PDB file of C-alpha atoms in Angstrom:
ATOM      1  CA  UNK Q   3      20.127 124.523 -41.395  1.00 35.00           C
ATOM      2  CA  UNK Q   4      17.530 123.431 -38.409  1.00 33.00           C
ATOM      3  CA  UNK Q   5      13.498 124.189 -37.847  1.00 36.00           C
ATOM      4  CA  UNK Q   6      12.582 125.527 -34.753  1.00 36.00           C
ATOM      5  CA  UNK Q   7       9.344 123.842 -32.876  1.00 38.00           C
ATOM      6  CA  UNK Q   8       6.561 126.025 -33.283  1.00 39.00           C
ATOM      7  CA  UNK Q   9       3.828 125.944 -30.591  1.00 39.00           C
ATOM      8  CA  UNK Q  10       0.538 127.490 -32.344  1.00 36.00           C
ATOM      9  CA  UNK Q  11      -2.712 128.271 -30.652  1.00 30.00           C
ATOM     10  CA  UNK Q  12      -5.593 127.113 -31.963  1.00 31.00           C
ATOM     11  CA  UNK Q  13      -7.517 130.759 -32.768  1.00 28.00           C
ATOM     12  CA  UNK Q  14      -4.343 131.258 -34.365  1.00 28.00           C
ATOM     13  CA  UNK Q  15      -4.696 127.675 -36.300  1.00 31.00           C
ATOM     14  CA  UNK Q  16      -8.283 128.524 -37.368  1.00 30.00           C
ATOM     15  CA  UNK Q  17      -7.178 131.569 -38.857  1.00 28.00           C
ATOM     16  CA  UNK Q  18      -4.560 129.955 -40.504  1.00 26.00           C
ATOM     17  CA  UNK Q  19      -1.592 131.847 -39.209  1.00 27.00           C
ATOM     18  CA  UNK Q  20       1.457 130.391 -38.715  1.00 29.00           C
ATOM     19  CA  UNK Q  21       3.896 131.720 -35.738  1.00 27.00           C
ATOM     20  CA  UNK Q  22       7.320 131.547 -35.713  1.00 24.00           C
ATOM     21  CA  UNK Q  23       8.655 132.107 -32.304  1.00 28.00           C
ATOM     22  CA  UNK Q  24       8.817 129.101 -29.726  1.00 33.00           C
ATOM     23  CA  UNK Q  25       7.092 130.922 -26.682  1.00 36.00           C
ATOM     24  CA  UNK Q  26       4.025 128.284 -25.621  1.00 40.00           C
ATOM     25  CA  UNK Q  27       1.033 130.147 -24.409  1.00 41.00           C
ATOM     26  CA  UNK Q  28      -2.362 128.808 -23.082  1.00 46.00           C
ATOM     27  CA  UNK Q  29      -5.479 128.938 -24.835  1.00 47.00           C
ATOM     28  CA  UNK Q  30      -7.484 131.849 -24.280  1.00 48.00           C
ATOM     29  CA  UNK Q  31     -11.179 131.683 -21.911  1.00 48.00           C
ATOM     30  CA  UNK Q  32     -10.079 129.170 -18.797  1.00 65.00           C
ATOM     31  CA  UNK Q  33     -10.169 125.597 -18.505  1.00 86.00           C
ATOM     32  CA  UNK Q  34      -7.128 123.371 -19.548  1.00 93.00           C
ATOM     33  CA  UNK Q  35      -5.277 123.589 -23.260  1.00 92.00           C
ATOM     34  CA  UNK Q  36      -4.527 120.325 -24.761  1.00 94.00           C
ATOM     35  CA  UNK Q  37      -2.033 119.854 -27.096  1.00 93.00           C
ATOM     36  CA  UNK Q  38      -1.615 117.942 -30.837  1.00 91.00           C
ATOM     37  CA  UNK Q  39       0.127 117.771 -33.255  1.00 88.00           C
ATOM     38  CA  UNK Q  40      -0.223 120.501 -36.284  1.00 82.00           C
ATOM     39  CA  UNK Q  41       0.755 120.944 -39.542  1.00 62.00           C
ATOM     40  CA  UNK Q  42       1.903 118.216 -42.437  1.00 49.00           C
ATOM     41  CA  UNK Q  43       2.287 115.151 -40.243  1.00 44.00           C
ATOM     42  CA  UNK Q  44       3.301 113.182 -42.851  1.00 44.00           C
ATOM     43  CA  UNK Q  45       6.447 114.961 -43.075  1.00 40.00           C
ATOM     44  CA  UNK Q  46       6.478 117.308 -40.307  1.00 37.00           C
ATOM     45  CA  UNK Q  47       7.700 119.833 -42.858  1.00 37.00           C
ATOM     46  CA  UNK Q  48       6.580 122.243 -39.703  1.00 39.00           C
ATOM     47  CA  UNK Q  49       6.823 119.856 -36.746  1.00 47.00           C
ATOM     48  CA  UNK Q  50       4.598 121.968 -34.744  1.00 72.00           C
ATOM     49  CA  UNK Q  51       2.003 121.104 -31.756  1.00 83.00           C
ATOM     50  CA  UNK Q  52      -1.009 123.529 -31.426  1.00 85.00           C
ATOM     51  CA  UNK Q  53      -3.654 123.633 -28.475  1.00 88.00           C
ATOM     52  CA  UNK Q  54      -7.379 123.588 -28.269  1.00 91.00           C
ATOM     53  CA  UNK Q  55      -9.485 124.963 -25.093  1.00 92.00           C
ATOM     54  CA  UNK Q  56     -10.838 122.133 -22.828  1.00 93.00           C
ATOM     55  CA  UNK Q  57     -13.735 124.035 -21.113  1.00 91.00           C
ATOM     56  CA  UNK Q  58     -14.467 121.282 -18.449  1.00 91.00           C
ATOM     57  CA  UNK Q  59     -10.537 120.959 -17.675  1.00 92.00           C
ATOM     58  CA  UNK Q  60      -8.438 122.347 -14.828  1.00 93.00           C
ATOM     59  CA  UNK Q  61      -5.594 122.799 -12.952  1.00 93.00           C
ATOM     60  CA  UNK Q  62      -7.055 120.517 -10.382  1.00 93.00           C
ATOM     61  CA  UNK Q  63      -8.167 117.848 -13.281  1.00 95.00           C
ATOM     62  CA  UNK Q  64      -6.490 114.337 -12.307  1.00 95.00           C
ATOM     63  CA  UNK Q  65      -3.898 112.793 -14.742  1.00 96.00           C
ATOM     64  CA  UNK Q  66      -6.492 110.504 -15.528  1.00 96.00           C
ATOM     65  CA  UNK Q  67      -8.814 112.775 -16.805  1.00 96.00           C
ATOM     66  CA  UNK Q  68      -6.285 114.831 -18.798  1.00 96.00           C
ATOM     67  CA  UNK Q  69      -5.196 111.467 -20.289  1.00 97.00           C
ATOM     68  CA  UNK Q  70      -8.235 110.580 -21.332  1.00 96.00           C
ATOM     69  CA  UNK Q  71      -9.177 113.870 -22.855  1.00 96.00           C
ATOM     70  CA  UNK Q  72      -6.238 113.730 -24.656  1.00 96.00           C
ATOM     71  CA  UNK Q  73      -7.276 110.437 -26.567  1.00 96.00           C
ATOM     72  CA  UNK Q  74      -9.984 112.706 -28.165  1.00 95.00           C
ATOM     73  CA  UNK Q  75      -9.569 113.417 -31.206  1.00 93.00           C
ATOM     74  CA  UNK Q  76      -9.163 117.161 -31.686  1.00 92.00           C
ATOM     75  CA  UNK Q  77     -11.982 119.183 -33.109  1.00 89.00           C
ATOM     76  CA  UNK Q  78      -9.924 121.967 -34.089  1.00 87.00           C
ATOM     77  CA  UNK Q  79      -9.186 122.005 -37.787  1.00 84.00           C
ATOM     78  CA  UNK Q  80      -5.106 121.537 -38.448  1.00 83.00           C
ATOM     79  CA  UNK Q  81      -4.576 119.760 -35.201  1.00 88.00           C
ATOM     80  CA  UNK Q  82      -4.128 116.310 -35.481  1.00 90.00           C
ATOM     81  CA  UNK Q  83      -3.978 113.615 -32.982  1.00 91.00           C
ATOM     82  CA  UNK Q  84      -0.183 112.307 -31.431  1.00 89.00           C
ATOM     83  CA  UNK Q  85      -0.677 109.109 -29.096  1.00 93.00           C
ATOM     84  CA  UNK Q  86      -0.836 105.763 -31.173  1.00 90.00           C
ATOM     85  CA  UNK Q  87      -3.727 104.048 -31.504  1.00 90.00           C
ATOM     86  CA  UNK Q  88      -4.550 101.714 -28.165  1.00 92.00           C
ATOM     87  CA  UNK Q  89      -2.369 103.192 -25.831  1.00 95.00           C
ATOM     88  CA  UNK Q  90      -3.055 103.222 -22.000  1.00 95.00           C
ATOM     89  CA  UNK Q  91      -2.275 104.774 -19.364  1.00 96.00           C
ATOM     90  CA  UNK Q  92      -1.365 101.995 -17.047  1.00 96.00           C
ATOM     91  CA  UNK Q  93      -0.499 103.795 -13.768  1.00 95.00           C
ATOM     92  CA  UNK Q  94       0.959 107.724 -13.040  1.00 96.00           C
ATOM     93  CA  UNK Q  95       2.847 108.796  -9.829  1.00 94.00           C
ATOM     94  CA  UNK Q  96       3.558 112.283  -8.537  1.00 94.00           C
ATOM     95  CA  UNK Q  97       6.923 113.206  -5.982  1.00 92.00           C
ATOM     96  CA  UNK Q  98       8.776 116.351  -5.753  1.00 90.00           C
ATOM     97  CA  UNK Q  99       6.766 117.586  -8.730  1.00 92.00           C
ATOM     98  CA  UNK Q 100       8.112 115.010 -11.120  1.00 92.00           C
ATOM     99  CA  UNK Q 101       4.754 113.090 -12.648  1.00 94.00           C
ATOM    100  CA  UNK Q 102       5.953 109.722 -14.148  1.00 93.00           C
ATOM    101  CA  UNK Q 103       3.037 108.333 -16.156  1.00 94.00           C
ATOM    102  CA  UNK Q 104       3.248 104.447 -17.067  1.00 94.00           C
ATOM    103  CA  UNK Q 105       2.071 103.872 -20.468  1.00 94.00           C
ATOM    104  CA  UNK Q 106       0.998 100.145 -22.525  1.00 93.00           C
ATOM    105  CA  UNK Q 107       3.274  98.829 -24.916  1.00 90.00           C
ATOM    106  CA  UNK Q 108       1.743 100.656 -27.801  1.00 90.00           C
ATOM    107  CA  UNK Q 109       3.789 103.931 -26.881  1.00 91.00           C
ATOM    108  CA  UNK Q 110       6.746 102.203 -28.213  1.00 84.00           C
ATOM    109  CA  UNK Q 111       5.171 102.109 -31.658  1.00 80.00           C
ATOM    110  CA  UNK Q 112       6.677 105.921 -31.972  1.00 81.00           C
ATOM    111  CA  UNK Q 113      10.187 106.928 -32.773  1.00 73.00           C
ATOM    112  CA  UNK Q 114      12.248 109.693 -34.186  1.00 67.00           C
ATOM    113  CA  UNK Q 115      10.311 112.767 -34.864  1.00 72.00           C
ATOM    114  CA  UNK Q 116       6.565 111.187 -33.809  1.00 79.00           C
ATOM    115  CA  UNK Q 117       7.783 110.139 -30.403  1.00 81.00           C
ATOM    116  CA  UNK Q 118       9.499 113.877 -30.183  1.00 80.00           C
ATOM    117  CA  UNK Q 119       6.156 115.883 -30.768  1.00 85.00           C
ATOM    118  CA  UNK Q 120       4.016 113.224 -28.566  1.00 89.00           C
ATOM    119  CA  UNK Q 121       5.791 113.835 -25.633  1.00 88.00           C
ATOM    120  CA  UNK Q 122       5.962 117.097 -26.211  1.00 88.00           C
ATOM    121  CA  UNK Q 123       2.733 116.902 -26.428  1.00 91.00           C
ATOM    122  CA  UNK Q 124       2.289 115.252 -23.002  1.00 93.00           C
ATOM    123  CA  UNK Q 125       4.871 117.413 -21.311  1.00 92.00           C
ATOM    124  CA  UNK Q 126       2.962 120.811 -22.397  1.00 92.00           C
ATOM    125  CA  UNK Q 127      -0.476 119.476 -21.322  1.00 95.00           C
ATOM    126  CA  UNK Q 128       0.446 117.806 -18.476  1.00 95.00           C
ATOM    127  CA  UNK Q 129       2.619 120.349 -16.959  1.00 94.00           C
ATOM    128  CA  UNK Q 130      -0.412 122.956 -16.556  1.00 94.00           C
ATOM    129  CA  UNK Q 131      -1.498 120.303 -13.606  1.00 95.00           C
ATOM    130  CA  UNK Q 132      -1.223 121.424 -10.038  1.00 94.00           C
ATOM    131  CA  UNK Q 133       2.163 120.385  -8.394  1.00 94.00           C
ATOM    132  CA  UNK Q 134       3.299 118.723 -11.765  1.00 94.00           C
ATOM    133  CA  UNK Q 135       6.628 120.747 -12.841  1.00 92.00           C
ATOM    134  CA  UNK Q 136       8.502 117.449 -14.609  1.00 91.00           C
ATOM    135  CA  UNK Q 137       7.286 114.703 -16.697  1.00 92.00           C
ATOM    136  CA  UNK Q 138       9.007 111.496 -16.881  1.00 91.00           C
ATOM    137  CA  UNK Q 139       7.617 108.363 -19.653  1.00 92.00           C
ATOM    138  CA  UNK Q 140       7.934 104.901 -18.901  1.00 90.00           C
ATOM    139  CA  UNK Q 141       6.331 102.275 -20.868  1.00 90.00           C
ATOM    140  CA  UNK Q 142       5.202  98.812 -19.041  1.00 88.00           C
ATOM    141  CA  UNK Q 143       7.576 100.443 -16.551  1.00 85.00           C
ATOM    142  CA  UNK Q 144      10.872 100.578 -18.562  1.00 83.00           C
ATOM    143  CA  UNK Q 145      12.130 103.928 -19.434  1.00 78.00           C
ATOM    144  CA  UNK Q 146      12.003 104.873 -23.123  1.00 70.00           C
ATOM    145  CA  UNK Q 147      15.313 103.172 -25.603  1.00 61.00           C
ATOM    146  CA  UNK Q 148      18.341 105.337 -25.104  1.00 49.00           C
ATOM    147  CA  UNK Q 149      18.609 107.735 -27.846  1.00 44.00           C
ATOM    148  CA  UNK Q 150      14.688 108.860 -27.296  1.00 52.00           C
ATOM    149  CA  UNK Q 151      15.074 112.338 -26.240  1.00 50.00           C
ATOM    150  CA  UNK Q 152      12.316 113.040 -24.229  1.00 57.00           C
ATOM    151  CA  UNK Q 153      11.537 116.624 -22.973  1.00 55.00           C
ATOM    152  CA  UNK Q 154      11.036 116.662 -19.445  1.00 77.00           C
ATOM    153  CA  UNK Q 155      10.021 120.364 -18.616  1.00 84.00           C
ATOM    154  CA  UNK Q 156       8.055 123.092 -20.128  1.00 82.00           C
ATOM    155  CA  UNK Q 157      11.583 124.885 -20.533  1.00 78.00           C
ATOM    156  CA  UNK Q 158      12.947 122.031 -22.431  1.00 74.00           C
ATOM    157  CA  UNK Q 159      10.584 122.265 -24.754  1.00 69.00           C
ATOM    158  CA  UNK Q 160      10.315 125.884 -25.345  1.00 62.00           C
ATOM    159  CA  UNK Q 161      14.264 126.002 -25.106  1.00 52.00           C
ATOM    160  CA  UNK Q 162      15.438 122.927 -27.328  1.00 51.00           C
ATOM    161  CA  UNK Q 163      12.786 122.474 -29.610  1.00 48.00           C
ATOM    162  CA  UNK Q 164      14.337 122.123 -32.748  1.00 47.00           C
ATOM    163  CA  UNK Q 165      14.698 119.513 -34.831  1.00 47.00           C
ATOM    164  CA  UNK Q 166      16.959 118.710 -37.811  1.00 49.00           C
ATOM    165  CA  UNK Q 167      16.106 118.873 -41.774  1.00 56.00           C
ATOM    166  CA  UNK Q 168      15.425 115.630 -42.844  1.00 67.00           C
ATOM    167  CA  UNK Q 169      18.260 113.458 -44.004  1.00 79.00           C
ATOM    168  CA  UNK Q 170      18.212 111.023 -47.238  1.00 85.00           C
ATOM    169  CA  UNK Q 171      19.218 107.733 -45.859  1.00 88.00           C
ATOM    170  CA  UNK Q 172      19.287 104.334 -48.392  1.00 92.00           C
ATOM    171  CA  UNK Q 173      18.837 101.438 -46.863  1.00 94.00           C
ATOM    172  CA  UNK Q 174      19.604  97.874 -48.816  1.00 94.00           C
ATOM    173  CA  UNK Q 175      16.782  95.312 -48.407  1.00 95.00           C
ATOM    174  CA  UNK Q 176      16.330  91.504 -48.826  1.00 95.00           C
ATOM    175  CA  UNK Q 177      13.063  89.895 -49.856  1.00 95.00           C
ATOM    176  CA  UNK Q 178      12.466  86.411 -51.099  1.00 94.00           C
ATOM    177  CA  UNK Q 179      11.650  85.903 -54.086  1.00 95.00           C
ATOM    178  CA  UNK Q 180       8.928  84.901 -55.746  1.00 93.00           C
ATOM    179  CA  UNK Q 181       9.452  81.202 -56.807  1.00 93.00           C
ATOM    180  CA  UNK Q 182      11.104  80.941 -52.711  1.00 93.00           C
ATOM    181  CA  UNK Q 183      14.701  79.957 -54.779  1.00 93.00           C
ATOM    182  CA  UNK Q 184      16.276  82.473 -52.990  1.00 93.00           C
ATOM    183  CA  UNK Q 185      16.456  86.448 -51.893  1.00 94.00           C
ATOM    184  CA  UNK Q 186      16.439  89.328 -53.775  1.00 94.00           C
ATOM    185  CA  UNK Q 187      17.998  92.838 -53.358  1.00 94.00           C
ATOM    186  CA  UNK Q 188      16.151  96.039 -53.349  1.00 94.00           C
ATOM    187  CA  UNK Q 189      17.920  99.593 -52.753  1.00 94.00           C
ATOM    188  CA  UNK Q 190      15.516 102.578 -51.396  1.00 91.00           C
ATOM    189  CA  UNK Q 191      16.084 105.676 -49.885  1.00 90.00           C
ATOM    190  CA  UNK Q 192      13.733 107.437 -47.454  1.00 85.00           C
ATOM    191  CA  UNK Q 193      14.106 110.866 -45.451  1.00 76.00           C
ATOM    192  CA  UNK Q 194      14.635 110.486 -41.860  1.00 75.00           C
ATOM    193  CA  UNK Q 195      14.126 113.511 -39.068  1.00 64.00           C
ATOM    194  CA  UNK Q 196      15.885 110.864 -36.290  1.00 67.00           C
ATOM    195  CA  UNK Q 197      18.961 109.090 -37.739  1.00 74.00           C
ATOM    196  CA  UNK Q 198      20.253 106.961 -34.877  1.00 81.00           C
ATOM    197  CA  UNK Q 199      20.537 103.134 -35.125  1.00 86.00           C
ATOM    198  CA  UNK Q 200      17.139 102.446 -33.107  1.00 84.00           C
ATOM    199  CA  UNK Q 201      15.670 104.720 -35.843  1.00 82.00           C
ATOM    200  CA  UNK Q 202      17.163 103.061 -38.636  1.00 89.00           C
ATOM    201  CA  UNK Q 203      16.290 100.018 -37.484  1.00 91.00           C
ATOM    202  CA  UNK Q 204      12.495 100.617 -37.409  1.00 86.00           C
ATOM    203  CA  UNK Q 205      12.560 101.934 -40.529  1.00 88.00           C
ATOM    204  CA  UNK Q 206      14.031  99.086 -41.982  1.00 92.00           C
ATOM    205  CA  UNK Q 207      11.401  96.479 -40.376  1.00 91.00           C
ATOM    206  CA  UNK Q 208       8.640  98.765 -41.321  1.00 87.00           C
ATOM    207  CA  UNK Q 209       9.850  98.806 -44.936  1.00 89.00           C
ATOM    208  CA  UNK Q 210      10.357  94.908 -44.976  1.00 92.00           C
ATOM    209  CA  UNK Q 211       6.682  94.988 -43.150  1.00 88.00           C
ATOM    210  CA  UNK Q 212       5.069  97.364 -46.484  1.00 87.00           C
ATOM    211  CA  UNK Q 213       6.893  94.570 -49.160  1.00 90.00           C
ATOM    212  CA  UNK Q 214       9.150  94.985 -51.605  1.00 92.00           C
ATOM    213  CA  UNK Q 215       8.514  97.523 -54.640  1.00 87.00           C
ATOM    214  CA  UNK Q 216      10.620  95.480 -57.272  1.00 87.00           C
ATOM    215  CA  UNK Q 217       8.412  92.579 -59.443  1.00 91.00           C
ATOM    216  CA  UNK Q 218       9.733  89.507 -58.971  1.00 93.00           C
ATOM    217  CA  UNK Q 219       9.937  89.516 -55.092  1.00 94.00           C
ATOM    218  CA  UNK Q 220       7.436  88.211 -52.073  1.00 89.00           C
ATOM    219  CA  UNK Q 221       6.352  90.082 -49.581  1.00 87.00           C
ATOM    220  CA  UNK Q 222       7.154  87.910 -46.517  1.00 88.00           C
ATOM    221  CA  UNK Q 223       6.168  90.114 -43.623  1.00 91.00           C
ATOM    222  CA  UNK Q 224       2.750  91.353 -45.223  1.00 86.00           C
ATOM    223  CA  UNK Q 225       0.565  92.513 -42.504  1.00 80.00           C
ATOM    224  CA  UNK Q 226       3.316  92.408 -39.560  1.00 86.00           C
ATOM    225  CA  UNK Q 227       3.931  95.156 -37.159  1.00 83.00           C
ATOM    226  CA  UNK Q 228       5.651  97.795 -38.358  1.00 81.00           C
ATOM    227  CA  UNK Q 229       7.790  97.874 -35.344  1.00 81.00           C
ATOM    228  CA  UNK Q 230       9.570  95.583 -33.166  1.00 86.00           C
ATOM    229  CA  UNK Q 231      10.916  96.871 -30.028  1.00 86.00           C
ATOM    230  CA  UNK Q 232      14.896  96.123 -30.084  1.00 88.00           C
ATOM    231  CA  UNK Q 233      18.009  96.478 -28.223  1.00 88.00           C
ATOM    232  CA  UNK Q 234      22.115  96.471 -29.025  1.00 91.00           C
ATOM    233  CA  UNK Q 235      23.748  94.079 -27.092  1.00 92.00           C
ATOM    234  CA  UNK Q 236      27.252  93.832 -28.544  1.00 92.00           C
ATOM    235  CA  UNK Q 237      26.824  94.174 -31.701  1.00 93.00           C
ATOM    236  CA  UNK Q 238      24.016  92.323 -31.622  1.00 95.00           C
ATOM    237  CA  UNK Q 239      20.556  93.591 -32.625  1.00 94.00           C
ATOM    238  CA  UNK Q 240      18.358  91.419 -30.354  1.00 94.00           C
ATOM    239  CA  UNK Q 241      14.291  91.648 -31.230  1.00 93.00           C
ATOM    240  CA  UNK Q 242      11.314  91.410 -29.150  1.00 91.00           C
ATOM    241  CA  UNK Q 243       9.148  89.456 -31.361  1.00 92.00           C
ATOM    242  CA  UNK Q 244       5.763  89.305 -31.326  1.00 90.00           C
ATOM    243  CA  UNK Q 245       3.560  86.307 -31.681  1.00 91.00           C
ATOM    244  CA  UNK Q 246       2.583  86.817 -35.583  1.00 91.00           C
ATOM    245  CA  UNK Q 247       6.429  87.764 -36.366  1.00 94.00           C
ATOM    246  CA  UNK Q 248       7.978  84.768 -34.551  1.00 93.00           C
ATOM    247  CA  UNK Q 249       5.297  82.331 -36.400  1.00 92.00           C
ATOM    248  CA  UNK Q 250       6.678  83.900 -39.457  1.00 93.00           C
ATOM    249  CA  UNK Q 251      10.139  83.745 -39.205  1.00 93.00           C
ATOM    250  CA  UNK Q 252      10.287  80.340 -37.308  1.00 91.00           C
ATOM    251  CA  UNK Q 253       8.386  78.330 -40.572  1.00 91.00           C
ATOM    252  CA  UNK Q 254      10.476  79.580 -42.958  1.00 89.00           C
ATOM    253  CA  UNK Q 255      14.190  80.189 -42.716  1.00 92.00           C
ATOM    254  CA  UNK Q 256      14.376  82.500 -46.047  1.00 94.00           C
ATOM    255  CA  UNK Q 257      11.763  84.648 -44.236  1.00 94.00           C
ATOM    256  CA  UNK Q 258      14.288  85.096 -41.186  1.00 94.00           C
ATOM    257  CA  UNK Q 259      17.711  85.427 -43.561  1.00 95.00           C
ATOM    258  CA  UNK Q 260      15.875  88.328 -45.345  1.00 95.00           C
ATOM    259  CA  UNK Q 261      15.416  89.897 -42.137  1.00 96.00           C
ATOM    260  CA  UNK Q 262      18.879  89.569 -41.116  1.00 96.00           C
ATOM    261  CA  UNK Q 263      20.283  90.170 -43.759  1.00 96.00           C
ATOM    262  CA  UNK Q 264      18.151  93.579 -44.180  1.00 96.00           C
ATOM    263  CA  UNK Q 265      19.321  94.752 -40.231  1.00 96.00           C
ATOM    264  CA  UNK Q 266      22.942  93.152 -40.777  1.00 95.00           C
ATOM    265  CA  UNK Q 267      23.484  95.691 -43.595  1.00 95.00           C
ATOM    266  CA  UNK Q 268      23.319  99.039 -41.100  1.00 95.00           C
ATOM    267  CA  UNK Q 269      26.646 100.413 -39.601  1.00 90.00           C
ATOM    268  CA  UNK Q 270      27.381  98.304 -35.933  1.00 92.00           C
ATOM    269  CA  UNK Q 271      24.758  95.616 -36.455  1.00 95.00           C
ATOM    270  CA  UNK Q 272      26.718  92.501 -36.721  1.00 95.00           C
ATOM    271  CA  UNK Q 273      24.308  90.033 -35.998  1.00 95.00           C
ATOM    272  CA  UNK Q 274      20.158  89.493 -34.962  1.00 96.00           C
ATOM    273  CA  UNK Q 275      18.986  87.765 -31.762  1.00 94.00           C
ATOM    274  CA  UNK Q 276      15.601  87.054 -31.392  1.00 94.00           C
ATOM    275  CA  UNK Q 277      14.063  87.683 -27.567  1.00 91.00           C
ATOM    276  CA  UNK Q 278      10.839  84.608 -27.971  1.00 89.00           C
ATOM    277  CA  UNK Q 279       9.688  82.176 -25.853  1.00 83.00           C
ATOM    278  CA  UNK Q 280       6.478  80.652 -27.333  1.00 81.00           C
ATOM    279  CA  UNK Q 281       5.976  77.946 -30.106  1.00 81.00           C
ATOM    280  CA  UNK Q 282       8.986  77.828 -32.251  1.00 73.00           C
ATOM    281  CA  UNK Q 283      11.349  78.959 -30.082  1.00 80.00           C
ATOM    282  CA  UNK Q 284      13.519  76.556 -30.544  1.00 83.00           C
ATOM    283  CA  UNK Q 285      13.968  77.844 -34.328  1.00 81.00           C
ATOM    284  CA  UNK Q 286      14.809  81.434 -33.409  1.00 89.00           C
ATOM    285  CA  UNK Q 287      17.854  80.601 -30.353  1.00 87.00           C
ATOM    286  CA  UNK Q 288      21.288  82.034 -30.907  1.00 89.00           C
ATOM    287  CA  UNK Q 289      22.760  84.891 -32.666  1.00 92.00           C
ATOM    288  CA  UNK Q 290      22.158  85.017 -36.699  1.00 93.00           C
ATOM    289  CA  UNK Q 291      24.281  86.374 -39.054  1.00 94.00           C
ATOM    290  CA  UNK Q 292      23.719  87.490 -42.779  1.00 92.00           C
ATOM    291  CA  UNK Q 293      24.415  85.509 -45.683  1.00 87.00           C
ATOM    292  CA  UNK Q 294      24.903  87.280 -48.355  1.00 73.00           C
ATOM    293  CA  UNK Q 295      25.591  83.824 -50.874  1.00 52.00           C
TER     294      UNK Q 295
END
């Protein structure tokens, strides 16, 4: 069973009404429609987006002006921000009707349904501008990871705006024991809307950063970022580390093994490698394989 991606109007949201169709209609009264997420963003049970009117905007507004307006928090009840904190628009270009937005690395913090909702809001907002027929999104000049579907045109959003019901996925996680004498295991299940390998890698890293839910085990990755860029190369999951992750992984082998073991529980992941050229680089070179001993 699938749920439709509903496009909700600000006026209807204020009246607590919900549309069941998928036709996007602009807000009335002139100006420009700025799209945000709508509904329960913890579970994305509605997986909807809604619009509120920006009276000062128009079809001739600049891309920079519109993006800056999208970064503002919505004033309409029931709408919430879709773009991650700190994201910036580095540059943009318009060629043959295709607008390319080059966003900062912060946009890579999105994945699965949150990425779909954010991209949908960008598409529906930006394609109102004169000359913009389609949208392309890059991060620091690089295309989004393979498997991350980004709606390109307004028609894409309306005609293919469907998402699967959530799927319960189980993960075997590893954490250092409280006395750091070895590793303990914890099995955890969660609902995922996106179940691609990249979605599962993101979920594992996020769970490790959140820490164990079982007594007797240590949170080796507390307060670290819950997302790392990843790339699969011949069965090897290559993680691009932040400075904080590199410091933790290079300092304690048991922390590194907890991460490797957890990721190698995923289908298609045979080993883990780290992309890092800062302090502690030598201790993180090479491929790491799971050690269940």
